[in-house]
PDB file of C-alpha atoms in Angstrom:
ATOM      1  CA  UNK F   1     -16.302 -11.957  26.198  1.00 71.00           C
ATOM      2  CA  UNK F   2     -14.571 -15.228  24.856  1.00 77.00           C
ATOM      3  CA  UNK F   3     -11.538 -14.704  22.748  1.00 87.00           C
ATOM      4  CA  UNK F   4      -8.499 -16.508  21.225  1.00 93.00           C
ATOM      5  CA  UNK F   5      -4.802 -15.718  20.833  1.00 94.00           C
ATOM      6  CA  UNK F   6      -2.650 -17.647  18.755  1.00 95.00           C
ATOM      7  CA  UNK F   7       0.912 -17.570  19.851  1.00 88.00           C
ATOM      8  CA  UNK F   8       2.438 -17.952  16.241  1.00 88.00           C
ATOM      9  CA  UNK F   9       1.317 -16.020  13.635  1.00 90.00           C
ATOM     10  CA  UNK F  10       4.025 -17.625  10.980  1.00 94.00           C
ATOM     11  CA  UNK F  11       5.584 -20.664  11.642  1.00 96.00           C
ATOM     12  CA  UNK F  12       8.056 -21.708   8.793  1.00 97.00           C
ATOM     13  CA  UNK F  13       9.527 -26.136   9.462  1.00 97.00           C
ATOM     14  CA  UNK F  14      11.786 -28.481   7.111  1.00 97.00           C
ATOM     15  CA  UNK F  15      10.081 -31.782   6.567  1.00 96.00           C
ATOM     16  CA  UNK F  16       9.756 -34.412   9.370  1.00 96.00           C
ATOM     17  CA  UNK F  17       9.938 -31.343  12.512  1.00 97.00           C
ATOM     18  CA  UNK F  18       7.768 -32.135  14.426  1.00 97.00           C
ATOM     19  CA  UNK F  19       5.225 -28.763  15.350  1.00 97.00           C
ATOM     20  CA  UNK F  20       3.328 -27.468  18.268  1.00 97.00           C
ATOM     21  CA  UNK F  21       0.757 -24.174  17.508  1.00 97.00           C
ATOM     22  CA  UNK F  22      -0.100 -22.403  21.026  1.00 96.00           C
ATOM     23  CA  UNK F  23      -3.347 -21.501  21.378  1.00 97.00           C
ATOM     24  CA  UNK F  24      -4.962 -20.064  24.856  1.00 96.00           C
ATOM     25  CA  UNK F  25      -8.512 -18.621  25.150  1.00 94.00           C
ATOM     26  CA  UNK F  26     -10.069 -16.580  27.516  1.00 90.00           C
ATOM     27  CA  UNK F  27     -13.919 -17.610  29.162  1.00 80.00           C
ATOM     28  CA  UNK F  28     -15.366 -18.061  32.265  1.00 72.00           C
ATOM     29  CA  UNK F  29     -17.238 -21.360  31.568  1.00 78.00           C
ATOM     30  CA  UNK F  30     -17.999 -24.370  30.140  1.00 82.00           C
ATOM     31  CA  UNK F  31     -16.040 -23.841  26.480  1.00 86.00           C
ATOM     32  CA  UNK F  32     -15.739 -26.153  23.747  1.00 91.00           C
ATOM     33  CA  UNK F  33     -12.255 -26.255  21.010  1.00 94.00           C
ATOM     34  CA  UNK F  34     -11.681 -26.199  17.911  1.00 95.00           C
ATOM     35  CA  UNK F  35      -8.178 -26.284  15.648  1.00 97.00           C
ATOM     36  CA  UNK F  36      -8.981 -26.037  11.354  1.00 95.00           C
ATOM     37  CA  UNK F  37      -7.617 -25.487   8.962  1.00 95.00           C
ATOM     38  CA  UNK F  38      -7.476 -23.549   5.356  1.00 92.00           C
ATOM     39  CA  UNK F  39      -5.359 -25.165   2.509  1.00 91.00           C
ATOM     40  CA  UNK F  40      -4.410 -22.741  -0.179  1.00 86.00           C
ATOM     41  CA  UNK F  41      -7.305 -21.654  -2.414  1.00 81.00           C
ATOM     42  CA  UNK F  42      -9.212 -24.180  -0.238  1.00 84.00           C
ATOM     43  CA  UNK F  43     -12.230 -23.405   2.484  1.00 84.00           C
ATOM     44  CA  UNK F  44     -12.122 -24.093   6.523  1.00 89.00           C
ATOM     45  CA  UNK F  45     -11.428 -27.799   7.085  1.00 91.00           C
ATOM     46  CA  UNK F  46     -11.896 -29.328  11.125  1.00 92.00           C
ATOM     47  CA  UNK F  47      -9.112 -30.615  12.093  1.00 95.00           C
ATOM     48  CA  UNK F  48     -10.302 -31.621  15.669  1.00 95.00           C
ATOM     49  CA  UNK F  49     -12.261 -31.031  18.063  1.00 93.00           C
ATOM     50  CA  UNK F  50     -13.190 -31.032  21.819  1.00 93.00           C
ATOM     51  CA  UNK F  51     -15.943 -30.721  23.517  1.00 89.00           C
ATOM     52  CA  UNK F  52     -15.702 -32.851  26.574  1.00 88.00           C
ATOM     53  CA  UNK F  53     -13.828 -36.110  27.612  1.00 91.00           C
ATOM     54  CA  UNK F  54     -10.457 -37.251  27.118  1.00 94.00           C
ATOM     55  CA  UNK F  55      -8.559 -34.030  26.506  1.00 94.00           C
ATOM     56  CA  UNK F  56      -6.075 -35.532  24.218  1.00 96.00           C
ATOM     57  CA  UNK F  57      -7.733 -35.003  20.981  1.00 96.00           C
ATOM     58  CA  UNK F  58      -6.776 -36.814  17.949  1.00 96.00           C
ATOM     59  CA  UNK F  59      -7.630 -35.432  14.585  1.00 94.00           C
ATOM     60  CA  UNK F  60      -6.985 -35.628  10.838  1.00 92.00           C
ATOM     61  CA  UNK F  61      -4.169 -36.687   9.016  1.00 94.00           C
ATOM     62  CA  UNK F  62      -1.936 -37.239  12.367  1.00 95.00           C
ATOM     63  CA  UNK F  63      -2.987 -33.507  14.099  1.00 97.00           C
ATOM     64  CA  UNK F  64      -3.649 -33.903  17.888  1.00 97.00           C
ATOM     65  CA  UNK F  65      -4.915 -31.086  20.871  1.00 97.00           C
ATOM     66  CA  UNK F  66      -4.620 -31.154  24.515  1.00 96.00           C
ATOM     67  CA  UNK F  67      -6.573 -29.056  26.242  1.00 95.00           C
ATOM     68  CA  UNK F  68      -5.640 -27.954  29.187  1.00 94.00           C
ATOM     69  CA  UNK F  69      -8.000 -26.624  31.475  1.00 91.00           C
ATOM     70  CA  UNK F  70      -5.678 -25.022  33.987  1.00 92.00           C
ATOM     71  CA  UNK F  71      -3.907 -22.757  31.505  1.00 93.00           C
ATOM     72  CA  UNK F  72      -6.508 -22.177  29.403  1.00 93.00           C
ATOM     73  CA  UNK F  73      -4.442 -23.618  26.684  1.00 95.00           C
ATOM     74  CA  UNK F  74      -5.113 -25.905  23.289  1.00 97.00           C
ATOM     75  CA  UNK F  75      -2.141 -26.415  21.657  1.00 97.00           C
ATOM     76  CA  UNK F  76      -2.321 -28.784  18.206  1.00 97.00           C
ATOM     77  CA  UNK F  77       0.473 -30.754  17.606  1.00 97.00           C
ATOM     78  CA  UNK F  78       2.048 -33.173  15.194  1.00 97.00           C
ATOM     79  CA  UNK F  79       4.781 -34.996  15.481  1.00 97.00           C
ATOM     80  CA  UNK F  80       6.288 -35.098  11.881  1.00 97.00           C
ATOM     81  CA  UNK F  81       4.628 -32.766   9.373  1.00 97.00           C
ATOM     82  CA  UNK F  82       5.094 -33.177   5.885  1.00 96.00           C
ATOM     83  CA  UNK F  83       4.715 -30.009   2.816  1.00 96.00           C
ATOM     84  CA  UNK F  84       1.360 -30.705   2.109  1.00 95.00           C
ATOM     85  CA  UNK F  85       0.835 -29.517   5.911  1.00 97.00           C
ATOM     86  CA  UNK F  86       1.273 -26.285   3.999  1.00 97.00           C
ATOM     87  CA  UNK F  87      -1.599 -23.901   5.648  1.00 96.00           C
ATOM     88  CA  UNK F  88      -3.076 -21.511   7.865  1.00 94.00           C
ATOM     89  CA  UNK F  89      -4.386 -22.424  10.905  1.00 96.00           C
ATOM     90  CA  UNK F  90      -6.762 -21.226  13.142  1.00 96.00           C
ATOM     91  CA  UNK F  91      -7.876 -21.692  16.930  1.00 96.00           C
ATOM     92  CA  UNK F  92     -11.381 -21.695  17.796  1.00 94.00           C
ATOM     93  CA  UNK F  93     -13.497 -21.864  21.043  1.00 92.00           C
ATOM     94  CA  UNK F  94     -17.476 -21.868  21.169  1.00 89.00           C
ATOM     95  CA  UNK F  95     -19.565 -21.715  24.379  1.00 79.00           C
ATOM     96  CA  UNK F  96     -22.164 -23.684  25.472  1.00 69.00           C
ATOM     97  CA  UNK F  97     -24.656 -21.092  25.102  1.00 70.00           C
ATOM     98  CA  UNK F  98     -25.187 -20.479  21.572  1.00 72.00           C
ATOM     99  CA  UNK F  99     -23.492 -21.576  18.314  1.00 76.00           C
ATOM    100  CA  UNK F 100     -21.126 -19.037  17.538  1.00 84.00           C
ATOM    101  CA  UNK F 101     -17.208 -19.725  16.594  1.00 89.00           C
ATOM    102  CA  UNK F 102     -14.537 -17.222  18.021  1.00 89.00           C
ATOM    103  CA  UNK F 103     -11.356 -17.819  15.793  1.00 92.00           C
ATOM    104  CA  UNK F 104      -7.885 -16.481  16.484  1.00 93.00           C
ATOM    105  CA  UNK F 105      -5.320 -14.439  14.428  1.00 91.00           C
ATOM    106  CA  UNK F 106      -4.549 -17.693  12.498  1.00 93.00           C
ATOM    107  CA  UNK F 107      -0.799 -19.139  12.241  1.00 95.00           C
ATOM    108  CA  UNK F 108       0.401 -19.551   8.862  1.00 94.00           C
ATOM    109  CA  UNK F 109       2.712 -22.539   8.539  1.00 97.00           C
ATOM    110  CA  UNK F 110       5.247 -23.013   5.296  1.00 97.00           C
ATOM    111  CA  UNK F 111       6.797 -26.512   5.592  1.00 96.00           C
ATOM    112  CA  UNK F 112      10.036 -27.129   3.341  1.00 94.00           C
ATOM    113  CA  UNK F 113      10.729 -29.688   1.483  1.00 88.00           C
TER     114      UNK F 113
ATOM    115  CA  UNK J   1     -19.520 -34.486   3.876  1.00 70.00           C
ATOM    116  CA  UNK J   2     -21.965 -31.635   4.256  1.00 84.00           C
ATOM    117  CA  UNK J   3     -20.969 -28.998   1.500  1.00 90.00           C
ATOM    118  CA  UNK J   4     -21.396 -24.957   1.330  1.00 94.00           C
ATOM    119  CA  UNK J   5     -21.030 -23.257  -1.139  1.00 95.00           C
ATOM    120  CA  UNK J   6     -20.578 -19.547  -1.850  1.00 96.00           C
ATOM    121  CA  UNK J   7     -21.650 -17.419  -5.563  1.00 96.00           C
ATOM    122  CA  UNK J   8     -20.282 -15.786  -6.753  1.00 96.00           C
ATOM    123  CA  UNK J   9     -16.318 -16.771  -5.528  1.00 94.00           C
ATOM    124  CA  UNK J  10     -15.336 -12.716  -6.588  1.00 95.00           C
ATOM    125  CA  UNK J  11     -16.727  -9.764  -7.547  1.00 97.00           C
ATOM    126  CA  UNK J  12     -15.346  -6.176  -8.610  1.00 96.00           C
ATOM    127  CA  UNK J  13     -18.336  -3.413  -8.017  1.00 95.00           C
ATOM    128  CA  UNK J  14     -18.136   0.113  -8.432  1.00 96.00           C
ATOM    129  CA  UNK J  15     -18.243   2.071  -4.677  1.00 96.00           C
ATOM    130  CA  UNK J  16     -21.804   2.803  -4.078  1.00 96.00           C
ATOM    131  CA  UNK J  17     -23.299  -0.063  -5.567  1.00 97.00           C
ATOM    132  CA  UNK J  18     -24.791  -3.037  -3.861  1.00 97.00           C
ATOM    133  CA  UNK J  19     -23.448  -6.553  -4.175  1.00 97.00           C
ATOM    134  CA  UNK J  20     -25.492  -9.796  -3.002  1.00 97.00           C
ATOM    135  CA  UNK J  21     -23.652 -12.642  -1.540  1.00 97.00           C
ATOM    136  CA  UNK J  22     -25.076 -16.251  -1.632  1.00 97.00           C
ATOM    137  CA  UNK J  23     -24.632 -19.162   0.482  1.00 96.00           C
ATOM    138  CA  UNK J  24     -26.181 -22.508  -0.134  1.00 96.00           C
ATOM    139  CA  UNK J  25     -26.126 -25.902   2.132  1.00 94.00           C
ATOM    140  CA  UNK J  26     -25.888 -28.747  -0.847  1.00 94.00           C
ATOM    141  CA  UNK J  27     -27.249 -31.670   1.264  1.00 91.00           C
ATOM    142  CA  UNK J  28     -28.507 -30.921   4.176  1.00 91.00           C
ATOM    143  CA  UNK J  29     -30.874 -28.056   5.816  1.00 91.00           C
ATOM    144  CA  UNK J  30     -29.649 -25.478   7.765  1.00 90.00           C
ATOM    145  CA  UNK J  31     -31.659 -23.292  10.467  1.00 88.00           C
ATOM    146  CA  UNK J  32     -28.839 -21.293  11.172  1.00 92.00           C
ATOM    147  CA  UNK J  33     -26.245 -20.028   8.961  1.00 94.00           C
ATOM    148  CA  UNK J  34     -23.322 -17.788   9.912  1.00 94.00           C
ATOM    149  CA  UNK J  35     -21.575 -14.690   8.333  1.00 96.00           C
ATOM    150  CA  UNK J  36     -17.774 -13.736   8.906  1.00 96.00           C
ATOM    151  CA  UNK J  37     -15.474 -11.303   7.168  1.00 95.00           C
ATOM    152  CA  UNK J  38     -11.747 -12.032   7.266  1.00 90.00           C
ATOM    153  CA  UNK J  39      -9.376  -9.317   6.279  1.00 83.00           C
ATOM    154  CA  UNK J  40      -5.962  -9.819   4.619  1.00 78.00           C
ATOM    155  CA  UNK J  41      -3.539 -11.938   7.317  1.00 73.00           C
ATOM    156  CA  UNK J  42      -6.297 -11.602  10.157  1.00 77.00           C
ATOM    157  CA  UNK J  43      -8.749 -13.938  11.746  1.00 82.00           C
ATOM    158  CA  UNK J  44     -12.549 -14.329  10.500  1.00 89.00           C
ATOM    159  CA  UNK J  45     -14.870 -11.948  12.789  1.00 92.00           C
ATOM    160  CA  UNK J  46     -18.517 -13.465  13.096  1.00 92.00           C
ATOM    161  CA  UNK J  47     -20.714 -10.413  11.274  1.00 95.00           C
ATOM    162  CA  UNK J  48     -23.794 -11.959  12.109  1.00 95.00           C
ATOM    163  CA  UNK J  49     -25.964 -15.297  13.257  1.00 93.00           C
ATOM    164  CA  UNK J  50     -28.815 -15.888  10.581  1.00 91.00           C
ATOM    165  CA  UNK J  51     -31.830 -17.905  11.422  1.00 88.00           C
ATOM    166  CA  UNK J  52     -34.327 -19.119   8.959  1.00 87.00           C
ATOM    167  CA  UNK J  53     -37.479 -17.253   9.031  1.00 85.00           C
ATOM    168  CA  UNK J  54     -36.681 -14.473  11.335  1.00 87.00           C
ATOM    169  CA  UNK J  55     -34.331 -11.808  11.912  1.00 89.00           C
ATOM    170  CA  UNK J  56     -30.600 -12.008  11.363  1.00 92.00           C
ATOM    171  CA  UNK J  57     -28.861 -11.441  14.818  1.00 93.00           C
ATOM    172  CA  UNK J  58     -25.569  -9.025  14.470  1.00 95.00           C
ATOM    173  CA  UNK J  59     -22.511  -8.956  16.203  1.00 93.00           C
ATOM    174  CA  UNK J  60     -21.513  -5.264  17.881  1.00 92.00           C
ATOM    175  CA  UNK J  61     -20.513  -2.758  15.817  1.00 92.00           C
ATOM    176  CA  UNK J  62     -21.743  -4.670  12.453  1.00 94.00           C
ATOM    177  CA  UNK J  63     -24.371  -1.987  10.641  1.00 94.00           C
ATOM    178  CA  UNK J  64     -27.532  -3.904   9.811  1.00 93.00           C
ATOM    179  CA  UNK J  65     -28.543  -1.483   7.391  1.00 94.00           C
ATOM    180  CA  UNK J  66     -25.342  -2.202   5.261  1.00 96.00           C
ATOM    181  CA  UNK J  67     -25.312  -6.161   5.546  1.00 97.00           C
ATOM    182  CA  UNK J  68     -28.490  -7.313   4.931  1.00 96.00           C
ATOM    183  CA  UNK J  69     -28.932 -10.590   5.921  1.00 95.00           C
ATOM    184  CA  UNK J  70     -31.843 -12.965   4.462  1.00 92.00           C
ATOM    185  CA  UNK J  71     -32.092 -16.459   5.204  1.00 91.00           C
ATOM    186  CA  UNK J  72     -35.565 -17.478   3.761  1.00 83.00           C
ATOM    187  CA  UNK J  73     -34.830 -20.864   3.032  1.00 90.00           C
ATOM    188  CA  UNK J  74     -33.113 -23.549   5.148  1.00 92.00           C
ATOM    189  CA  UNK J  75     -30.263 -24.088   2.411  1.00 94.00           C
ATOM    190  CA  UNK J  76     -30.026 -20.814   1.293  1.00 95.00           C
ATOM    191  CA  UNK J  77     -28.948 -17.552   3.236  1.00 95.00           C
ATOM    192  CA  UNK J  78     -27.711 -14.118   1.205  1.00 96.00           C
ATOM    193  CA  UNK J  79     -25.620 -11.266   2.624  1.00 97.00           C
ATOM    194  CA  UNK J  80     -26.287  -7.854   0.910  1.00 97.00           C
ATOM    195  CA  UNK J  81     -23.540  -5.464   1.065  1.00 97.00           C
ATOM    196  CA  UNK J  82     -25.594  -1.683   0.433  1.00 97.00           C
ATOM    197  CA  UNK J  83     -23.601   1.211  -0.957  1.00 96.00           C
ATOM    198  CA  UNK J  84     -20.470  -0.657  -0.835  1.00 96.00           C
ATOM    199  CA  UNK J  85     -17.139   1.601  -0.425  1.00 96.00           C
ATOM    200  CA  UNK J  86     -13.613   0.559  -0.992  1.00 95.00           C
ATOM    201  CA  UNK J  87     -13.479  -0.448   3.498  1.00 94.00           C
ATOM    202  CA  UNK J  88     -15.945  -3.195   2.511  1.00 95.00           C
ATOM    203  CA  UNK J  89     -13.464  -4.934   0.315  1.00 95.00           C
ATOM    204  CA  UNK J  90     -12.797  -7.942   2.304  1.00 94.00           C
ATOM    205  CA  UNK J  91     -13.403 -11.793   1.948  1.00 94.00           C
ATOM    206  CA  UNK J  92     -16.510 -12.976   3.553  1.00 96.00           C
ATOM    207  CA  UNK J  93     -17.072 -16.384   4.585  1.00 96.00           C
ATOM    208  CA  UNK J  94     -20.413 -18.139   5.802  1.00 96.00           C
ATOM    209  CA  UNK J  95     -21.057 -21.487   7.591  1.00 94.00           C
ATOM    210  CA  UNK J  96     -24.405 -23.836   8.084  1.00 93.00           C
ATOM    211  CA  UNK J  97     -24.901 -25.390  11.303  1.00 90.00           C
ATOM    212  CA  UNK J  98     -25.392 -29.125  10.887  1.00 85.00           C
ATOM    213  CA  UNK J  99     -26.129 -28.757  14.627  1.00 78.00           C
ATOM    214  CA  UNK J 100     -24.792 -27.942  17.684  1.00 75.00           C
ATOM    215  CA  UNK J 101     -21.371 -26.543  17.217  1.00 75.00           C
ATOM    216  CA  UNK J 102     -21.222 -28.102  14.547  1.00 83.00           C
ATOM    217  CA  UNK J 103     -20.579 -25.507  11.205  1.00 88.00           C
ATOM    218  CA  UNK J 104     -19.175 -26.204   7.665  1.00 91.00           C
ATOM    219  CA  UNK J 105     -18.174 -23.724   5.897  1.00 92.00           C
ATOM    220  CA  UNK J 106     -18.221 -22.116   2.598  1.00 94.00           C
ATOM    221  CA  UNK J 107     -15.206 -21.366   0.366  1.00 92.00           C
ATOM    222  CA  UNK J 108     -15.659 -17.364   0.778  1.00 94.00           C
ATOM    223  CA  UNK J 109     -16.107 -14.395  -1.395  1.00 96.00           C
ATOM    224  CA  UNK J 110     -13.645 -12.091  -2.295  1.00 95.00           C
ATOM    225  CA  UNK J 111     -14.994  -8.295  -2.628  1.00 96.00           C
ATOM    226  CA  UNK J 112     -13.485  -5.850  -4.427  1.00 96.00           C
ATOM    227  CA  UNK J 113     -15.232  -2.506  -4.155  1.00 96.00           C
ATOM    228  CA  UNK J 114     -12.936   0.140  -6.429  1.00 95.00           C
TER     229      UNK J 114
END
């Protein structure tokens, strides 16, 4: 069975840190990645995604993934976030095989100003 | 974009009553629409996989007889929750499937079953 596990579950960063989130998943084949994200009060938002290609990913407002098929790994990063980068964020893989999401745990990051 | 949207946003019901959950693509059809259930400070678990005209699919350990699903349209899909107790209190969210892998999602429902 596919599954996610989020490395961070709360991440708190001043202004202009720069962030990585860890994300690894677990399946045996052909997977594609997903990072989103949920403002306060707001609903799911894609950041990025992967599905095949380049595995640098670049998303929304300045968010980029690697995937790294070795480790199993999909970290999103961003070099200087800012407070409206105030969210939760959640890892997600999908299969080949059918539609369905598998989200992790979610990390919950609280930038300061 | 492609919008969902979710009615009612909250709703308090009394434990044994039954509470019906909407979720509507705005501007575009959807053949397959997508329940999850997030508890407080956890991830969203998939509930179910609903496809128009036919039978909702359920994830293990999800009781079919206590979330109905009915997607009879392709913009609309509803999630019945029967006999509700205080353990269904939860937020659910649902997606539509613009195609593959491709889901937008709705801005949830927060139940509150006293």
């Amino acid at each position: 069975a596919q599954s996610v596990s989020q490395h961070n579950h709360h991440v708190i960063l001043s202004e202009a840190a720069s962030l990585e989130l860890g994300c690894n998943y677990s399946y045996g084949g052909t997977v594609n990645l997903f990072w989103y994200v949920q403002y306060p009060g707001q609903h799911l938002q894609l950041l990025l995604k992967y599905f095949s290609g380049d595995p640098l990913v670049k998303g929304i407002k300045g968010f980029e993934a690697e995937f790294i098929k070795s480790k199993f790994s999909f970290n999103l990063r961003k070099p200087s976030v800012q407070w409206s980068d105030t969210a939760e964020y959640f890892c997600a893989v999908s299969s080949f095989r059918d539609d369905k999401i598998i989200f992790g745990k979610g990390t919950r990051l609280h930038i300061l100003p | 974009g492609a919008v969902v949207s979710q009615h009612p946003s909250w709703v308090i019901c009394k434990s044994g009553t039954s509470v019906k959950i909407e979720c509507r693509s705005l501007d575009f059809q959807a053949t397959t629409m997508f329940w999850y259930r997030q508890f407080p400070k956890q991830s969203l678990m998939l509930m179910a996989t609903s496809n128009e005209g036919s039978k909702a699919t359920y994830e293990q350990g999800v009781e079919k007889d206590k979330f109905l699903i009915n997607h009879a349209s392709l913009t609309l899909s509803t999630l019945t929750v029967t006999s509700a107790h205080p353990e269904d209190s939860s937020f659910y969210i649902c997606s539509a499937s613009l195609g593959p892998n491709e889901q937008f999602f709705g801005p949830g429902t927060r139940l509150t079953v006293l």
